[in-house]
JSON list of C-alpha atoms in Angstrom, two decimals:
[
{"chain": "I", "resi": 17, "resn": "MET", "atom": "CA", "xyz": [-13.63, -26.65, 5.50]},
{"chain": "I", "resi": 18, "resn": "VAL", "atom": "CA", "xyz": [-10.77, -25.22, 3.81]},
{"chain": "I", "resi": 19, "resn": "ASN", "atom": "CA", "xyz": [-8.10, -27.58, 2.65]},
{"chain": "I", "resi": 20, "resn": "THR", "atom": "CA", "xyz": [-4.82, -26.72, 3.98]},
{"chain": "I", "resi": 21, "resn": "THR", "atom": "CA", "xyz": [-2.43, -29.49, 2.15]},
{"chain": "I", "resi": 22, "resn": "ILE", "atom": "CA", "xyz": [-0.11, -27.39, 0.16]},
{"chain": "I", "resi": 23, "resn": "GLN", "atom": "CA", "xyz": [0.83, -28.28, -2.85]},
{"chain": "I", "resi": 24, "resn": "VAL", "atom": "CA", "xyz": [4.80, -27.06, -4.62]},
{"chain": "I", "resi": 25, "resn": "THR", "atom": "CA", "xyz": [7.82, -28.78, -6.24]},
{"chain": "I", "resi": 26, "resn": "LYS", "atom": "CA", "xyz": [10.87, -29.84, -4.72]},
{"chain": "I", "resi": 27, "resn": "GLN", "atom": "CA", "xyz": [12.87, -27.03, -5.72]},
{"chain": "I", "resi": 28, "resn": "THR", "atom": "CA", "xyz": [10.13, -24.21, -4.16]},
{"chain": "I", "resi": 29, "resn": "ARG", "atom": "CA", "xyz": [9.80, -26.26, -0.79]},
{"chain": "I", "resi": 30, "resn": "ASP", "atom": "CA", "xyz": [14.45, -26.60, -1.01]},
{"chain": "I", "resi": 31, "resn": "HIS", "atom": "CA", "xyz": [14.08, -22.54, -1.80]},
{"chain": "I", "resi": 32, "resn": "LEU", "atom": "CA", "xyz": [11.58, -21.45, 0.85]},
{"chain": "I", "resi": 33, "resn": "ALA", "atom": "CA", "xyz": [13.66, -23.95, 3.27]},
{"chain": "I", "resi": 34, "resn": "GLU", "atom": "CA", "xyz": [17.35, -22.49, 2.65]},
{"chain": "I", "resi": 35, "resn": "LEU", "atom": "CA", "xyz": [15.46, -19.27, 3.17]},
{"chain": "I", "resi": 36, "resn": "ALA", "atom": "CA", "xyz": [13.86, -19.73, 6.29]},
{"chain": "I", "resi": 37, "resn": "GLU", "atom": "CA", "xyz": [17.76, -21.39, 7.51]},
{"chain": "I", "resi": 38, "resn": "GLU", "atom": "CA", "xyz": [19.16, -18.60, 6.95]},
{"chain": "I", "resi": 39, "resn": "ARG", "atom": "CA", "xyz": [16.58, -16.51, 9.06]},
{"chain": "I", "resi": 40, "resn": "GLY", "atom": "CA", "xyz": [16.56, -18.91, 12.07]},
{"chain": "I", "resi": 41, "resn": "LEU", "atom": "CA", "xyz": [12.90, -20.01, 10.98]},
{"chain": "I", "resi": 42, "resn": "SER", "atom": "CA", "xyz": [10.84, -23.00, 10.29]},
{"chain": "I", "resi": 43, "resn": "ILE", "atom": "CA", "xyz": [9.21, -23.38, 6.88]},
{"chain": "I", "resi": 44, "resn": "GLY", "atom": "CA", "xyz": [6.22, -22.79, 8.26]},
{"chain": "I", "resi": 45, "resn": "GLN", "atom": "CA", "xyz": [6.86, -19.54, 9.98]},
{"chain": "I", "resi": 46, "resn": "LEU", "atom": "CA", "xyz": [8.64, -18.21, 6.92]},
{"chain": "I", "resi": 47, "resn": "VAL", "atom": "CA", "xyz": [5.20, -18.38, 5.03]},
{"chain": "I", "resi": 48, "resn": "ASP", "atom": "CA", "xyz": [3.23, -17.03, 8.21]},
{"chain": "I", "resi": 49, "resn": "ALA", "atom": "CA", "xyz": [5.81, -13.83, 7.83]},
{"chain": "I", "resi": 50, "resn": "LEU", "atom": "CA", "xyz": [5.57, -13.57, 3.83]},
{"chain": "I", "resi": 51, "resn": "ALA", "atom": "CA", "xyz": [1.46, -14.00, 4.36]},
{"chain": "I", "resi": 52, "resn": "THR", "atom": "CA", "xyz": [1.57, -11.20, 6.60]},
{"chain": "I", "resi": 53, "resn": "ALA", "atom": "CA", "xyz": [3.79, -9.04, 4.66]},
{"chain": "I", "resi": 54, "resn": "GLU", "atom": "CA", "xyz": [1.65, -9.08, 1.04]},
{"chain": "I", "resi": 55, "resn": "PRO", "atom": "CA", "xyz": [-1.87, -7.23, 1.98]},
{"chain": "I", "resi": 56, "resn": "THR", "atom": "CA", "xyz": [-4.82, -9.60, 0.06]},
{"chain": "I", "resi": 57, "resn": "ALA", "atom": "CA", "xyz": [-6.87, -6.41, -2.01]},
{"chain": "I", "resi": 58, "resn": "ALA", "atom": "CA", "xyz": [-9.38, -6.14, 0.40]},
{"chain": "I", "resi": 59, "resn": "GLN", "atom": "CA", "xyz": [-6.59, -4.80, 2.92]},
{"chain": "I", "resi": 60, "resn": "ARG", "atom": "CA", "xyz": [-5.28, -2.84, 0.00]},
{"chain": "I", "resi": 61, "resn": "ALA", "atom": "CA", "xyz": [-7.72, -0.67, -0.61]},
{"chain": "I", "resi": 62, "resn": "GLU", "atom": "CA", "xyz": [-8.59, -0.04, 3.01]},
{"chain": "I", "resi": 63, "resn": "GLN", "atom": "CA", "xyz": [-4.83, 1.47, 3.24]},
{"chain": "I", "resi": 64, "resn": "VAL", "atom": "CA", "xyz": [-5.42, 3.45, 0.55]},
{"chain": "I", "resi": 65, "resn": "ALA", "atom": "CA", "xyz": [-8.70, 4.71, 1.39]},
{"chain": "I", "resi": 66, "resn": "ALA", "atom": "CA", "xyz": [-6.85, 5.74, 5.18]},
{"chain": "I", "resi": 67, "resn": "ALA", "atom": "CA", "xyz": [-4.01, 7.10, 2.98]},
{"chain": "I", "resi": 68, "resn": "ARG", "atom": "CA", "xyz": [-6.05, 9.74, 0.97]},
{"chain": "I", "resi": 69, "resn": "ALA", "atom": "CA", "xyz": [-8.28, 10.37, 4.81]},
{"chain": "I", "resi": 70, "resn": "HIS", "atom": "CA", "xyz": [-5.16, 11.43, 5.87]},
{"chain": "I", "resi": 71, "resn": "ALA", "atom": "CA", "xyz": [-3.83, 13.44, 3.25]},
{"chain": "I", "resi": 72, "resn": "ARG", "atom": "CA", "xyz": [-7.20, 15.54, 3.25]},
{"chain": "I", "resi": 73, "resn": "GLU", "atom": "CA", "xyz": [-6.80, 15.57, 7.23]},
{"chain": "I", "resi": 74, "resn": "VAL", "atom": "CA", "xyz": [-3.18, 16.66, 7.21]},
{"chain": "I", "resi": 75, "resn": "ILE", "atom": "CA", "xyz": [-2.97, 18.85, 3.78]},
{"chain": "I", "resi": 76, "resn": "GLY", "atom": "CA", "xyz": [-6.60, 20.67, 4.64]},
{"chain": "I", "resi": 77, "resn": "ILE", "atom": "CA", "xyz": [-7.93, 20.44, 0.74]},
{"chain": "I", "resi": 78, "resn": "ASP", "atom": "CA", "xyz": [-10.60, 18.12, -0.21]},
{"chain": "I", "resi": 79, "resn": "VAL", "atom": "CA", "xyz": [-8.90, 15.82, -3.04]},
{"chain": "I", "resi": 80, "resn": "SER", "atom": "CA", "xyz": [-11.71, 13.75, -4.69]},
{"chain": "I", "resi": 81, "resn": "ASP", "atom": "CA", "xyz": [-10.57, 10.17, -5.51]},
{"chain": "I", "resi": 82, "resn": "GLU", "atom": "CA", "xyz": [-9.83, 10.17, -9.24]},
{"chain": "I", "resi": 83, "resn": "GLU", "atom": "CA", "xyz": [-7.00, 12.91, -8.47]},
{"chain": "I", "resi": 84, "resn": "PHE", "atom": "CA", "xyz": [-5.42, 10.54, -6.36]},
{"chain": "I", "resi": 85, "resn": "ALA", "atom": "CA", "xyz": [-5.68, 8.01, -8.73]},
{"chain": "I", "resi": 86, "resn": "ALA", "atom": "CA", "xyz": [-3.87, 10.55, -11.45]},
{"chain": "I", "resi": 87, "resn": "LEU", "atom": "CA", "xyz": [0.07, 8.89, -11.85]},
{"chain": "I", "resi": 88, "resn": "ASP", "atom": "CA", "xyz": [1.26, 12.27, -10.98]},
{"chain": "I", "resi": 89, "resn": "VAL", "atom": "CA", "xyz": [0.11, 12.91, -7.07]},
{"chain": "I", "resi": 90, "resn": "LEU", "atom": "CA", "xyz": [2.96, 15.55, -6.19]},
{"chain": "I", "resi": 91, "resn": "GLY", "atom": "CA", "xyz": [2.35, 16.89, -9.14]},
{"chain": "I", "resi": 92, "resn": "ASN", "atom": "CA", "xyz": [-0.95, 17.15, -8.98]},
{"chain": "I", "resi": 93, "resn": "LEU", "atom": "CA", "xyz": [-1.80, 17.60, -5.10]},
{"chain": "I", "resi": 94, "resn": "HIS", "atom": "CA", "xyz": [0.94, 20.73, -5.61]},
{"chain": "I", "resi": 95, "resn": "ARG", "atom": "CA", "xyz": [-1.19, 21.94, -8.59]},
{"chain": "I", "resi": 96, "resn": "ILE", "atom": "CA", "xyz": [-4.95, 21.73, -7.12]},
{"chain": "I", "resi": 97, "resn": "ALA", "atom": "CA", "xyz": [-3.38, 23.45, -4.10]},
{"chain": "I", "resi": 98, "resn": "ALA", "atom": "CA", "xyz": [-1.88, 26.23, -5.56]},
{"chain": "I", "resi": 99, "resn": "GLU", "atom": "CA", "xyz": [-5.75, 26.38, -7.88]},
{"chain": "I", "resi": 100, "resn": "LYS", "atom": "CA", "xyz": [-7.02, 25.67, -3.87]},
{"chain": "I", "resi": 101, "resn": "VAL", "atom": "CA", "xyz": [-4.77, 29.30, -2.83]},
{"chain": "I", "resi": 102, "resn": "LEU", "atom": "CA", "xyz": [-5.03, 30.70, -5.67]},
{"chain": "I", "resi": 103, "resn": "GLY", "atom": "CA", "xyz": [-9.06, 31.22, -5.26]},
{"chain": "I", "resi": 104, "resn": "MET", "atom": "CA", "xyz": [-9.00, 32.44, -2.17]},
{"chain": "I", "resi": 105, "resn": "PRO", "atom": "CA", "xyz": [-9.83, 35.61, -0.89]},
{"chain": "I", "resi": 106, "resn": "ASP", "atom": "CA", "xyz": [-6.52, 37.78, -0.65]},
{"chain": "I", "resi": 107, "resn": "ARG", "atom": "CA", "xyz": [-5.70, 38.92, 2.59]},
{"chain": "I", "resi": 108, "resn": "GLY", "atom": "CA", "xyz": [-4.29, 41.92, 2.94]},
{"chain": "I", "resi": 109, "resn": "ALA", "atom": "CA", "xyz": [-7.10, 43.40, 1.21]},
{"chain": "I", "resi": 110, "resn": "ALA", "atom": "CA", "xyz": [-9.37, 43.70, 4.42]}
]
C-alpha cells in the first residue's frame, strides 16, 4: 500500500496554495497538473525513442542512437545526410 501522506514545509504549502489560487485550482489539482507535466524517466525514454523513430521516417535515412546522442544533433543530421547523398549513384549518369 502506498503512503499518500506527504510532508511539506509550511513555506512550501503556502507557496503551492498561492500558485493554486492564481490558477483557480486546489492544491491537489495543482500537484496533479505538475505531476502530469513532468514525465518519468521511463516516459522520457519512450518519448526519445518515438522521436528518433519519427525522425528516421521523416528524413528517410537510418541514424544510429549514438549519432542522435551527440550534442550537435542538427549538425550531425546535416553531416549524415550529406554523406548519404554523396554516396548515392549519380542520377544524371543514367
